[in-house]
Amino acid sequence: MAWMSELLPREAELAPLPWEGEHVHPEAHDDDALLIDVRSYAEFMNGHLPGAHCLPLPRLAHEVLIRVPDRDTPILLYCATGARAEQALGLLRQLGYHAVRNGGCALDLARRRGLLLQRGL
């Protein structure tokens, strides 16, 4: 079953972030990058960015080698706060992935990409 559940109700208002315009990650606009959500499957099923693939941090090293064999593939990682994505970034760099970046928090990444996300199907 293809899940396209997302992070916020359609009617949710997105308040501007206090650092918007000052701290925007350049990778947030990299539309060619493979989006990898490193949260748990349960978190992913509760909501994720459209087009993202779930590779939870504990299984990332094993799964990424199978699913993304080309180590030059642009990858944008995200999670709930950015902390697991930062751990994943270090792990993927150790594995030889060169074009990998930390997109940070899922909600912040959605805001930076201009997405108003909808929850559930």
C-alpha positions as a printed Julia matrix, in Angstrom:
121×3 Matrix{Float64}:
  0.0    0.0    0.0
  1.44   3.37  -0.98
  1.24   5.8    1.92
  1.02   9.46   1.2
  0.06  10.47   4.72
  1.63  13.71   5.65
  2.59  15.84   8.6
 -0.04  18.5    9.28
 -3.78  18.89   8.84
 -4.7   20.86   5.72
 -6.22  23.64   7.83
 -3.11  24.05   9.99
 -1.51  27.48   9.88
  2.26  27.5    9.67
  3.68  30.21  11.88
  6.9   31.71  10.51
  9.98  30.22  12.07
 12.05  32.72  14.08
 15.13  32.08  11.96
 13.45  31.94   8.54
 15.5   33.79   5.99
 18.61  33.6    8.16
 19.15  29.87   8.54
 17.77  28.25   5.41
 19.67  25.13   4.4
 20.66  25.2    0.71
 19.91  21.47   0.46
 16.27  22.18   1.31
 15.78  23.24  -2.33
 17.58  20.28  -3.87
 14.66  18.68  -5.69
 16.89  16.05  -7.34
 17.99  14.52  -4.03
 16.62  11.23  -2.79
 14.64  11.98   0.39
 15.39   9.51   3.18
 13.43   9.61   6.43
 15.55   7.98   9.15
 12.75   7.85  11.74
 11.06   4.59  12.76
  8.49   2.96  10.49
  5.73   3.94  12.95
  6.8    7.61  12.82
  6.99   7.44   9.03
  3.49   5.96   8.79
  2.15   8.79  10.97
  3.33  11.3    8.4
  6.19  11.99   6.04
  7.23  14.23   3.2
  5.86  13.26  -0.22
  8.3   11.04  -2.11
 10.37  10.16   0.96
 11.71   6.65   1.6
 11.84   5.23   5.12
 15.21   3.79   6.15
 15.24   3.83   9.97
 18.59   4.72  11.51
 19.17   1.28  13.12
 18.87  -0.42   9.71
 20.31   2.36   7.56
 23.82   0.95   7.01
 22.47  -2.36   5.74
 19.5   -1.04   3.76
 21.2    1.9    2.03
 23.85  -0.33   0.45
 21.09  -2.43  -1.11
 18.66   0.33  -2.07
 21.13   3.05  -3.1
 24.21   1.31  -4.49
 25.46   4.41  -6.36
 27.39   6.35  -3.72
 27.24   9.54  -5.8
 23.43   9.7   -5.55
 22.33  13.01  -3.96
 20.63  12.16  -0.66
 18.76  14.47   1.7
 18.19  13.0    5.17
 15.59  14.1    7.7
 14.0   12.99  10.97
 11.92  14.48  13.79
 14.52  16.94  15.1
 17.57  16.61  12.86
 19.61  14.65  15.43
 19.12  11.19  13.88
 19.65  12.7   10.44
 23.01  14.04  11.66
 23.98  10.57  12.91
 22.88   9.12   9.57
 24.96  11.73   7.74
 28.11  10.6    9.54
 27.32   6.96   8.91
 26.69   7.46   5.19
 29.88   9.48   4.8
 31.8    6.63   6.44
 30.22   4.28   3.9
 31.5    6.48   1.06
 28.37   8.45   0.12
 29.57  11.86  -1.08
 26.45  13.85  -1.93
 24.58  13.36   1.33
 23.18  16.21   3.44
 21.18  16.67   6.65
 17.81  18.29   5.88
 17.02  18.52   9.61
 13.57  18.37  11.12
 10.73  17.05   8.95
  8.39  19.93   9.73
 11.08  22.55   9.15
 12.09  20.91   5.88
  8.45  20.93   4.76
  8.2   24.64   5.6
 11.42  25.45   3.75
 10.1   23.61   0.71
  6.83  25.53   0.89
  4.69  22.46   1.54
  1.43  22.66   3.4
  1.08  19.03   4.32
 -2.05  17.01   4.84
 -2.43  14.23   7.39
 -3.74  10.77   6.54
 -5.49   9.27   3.55
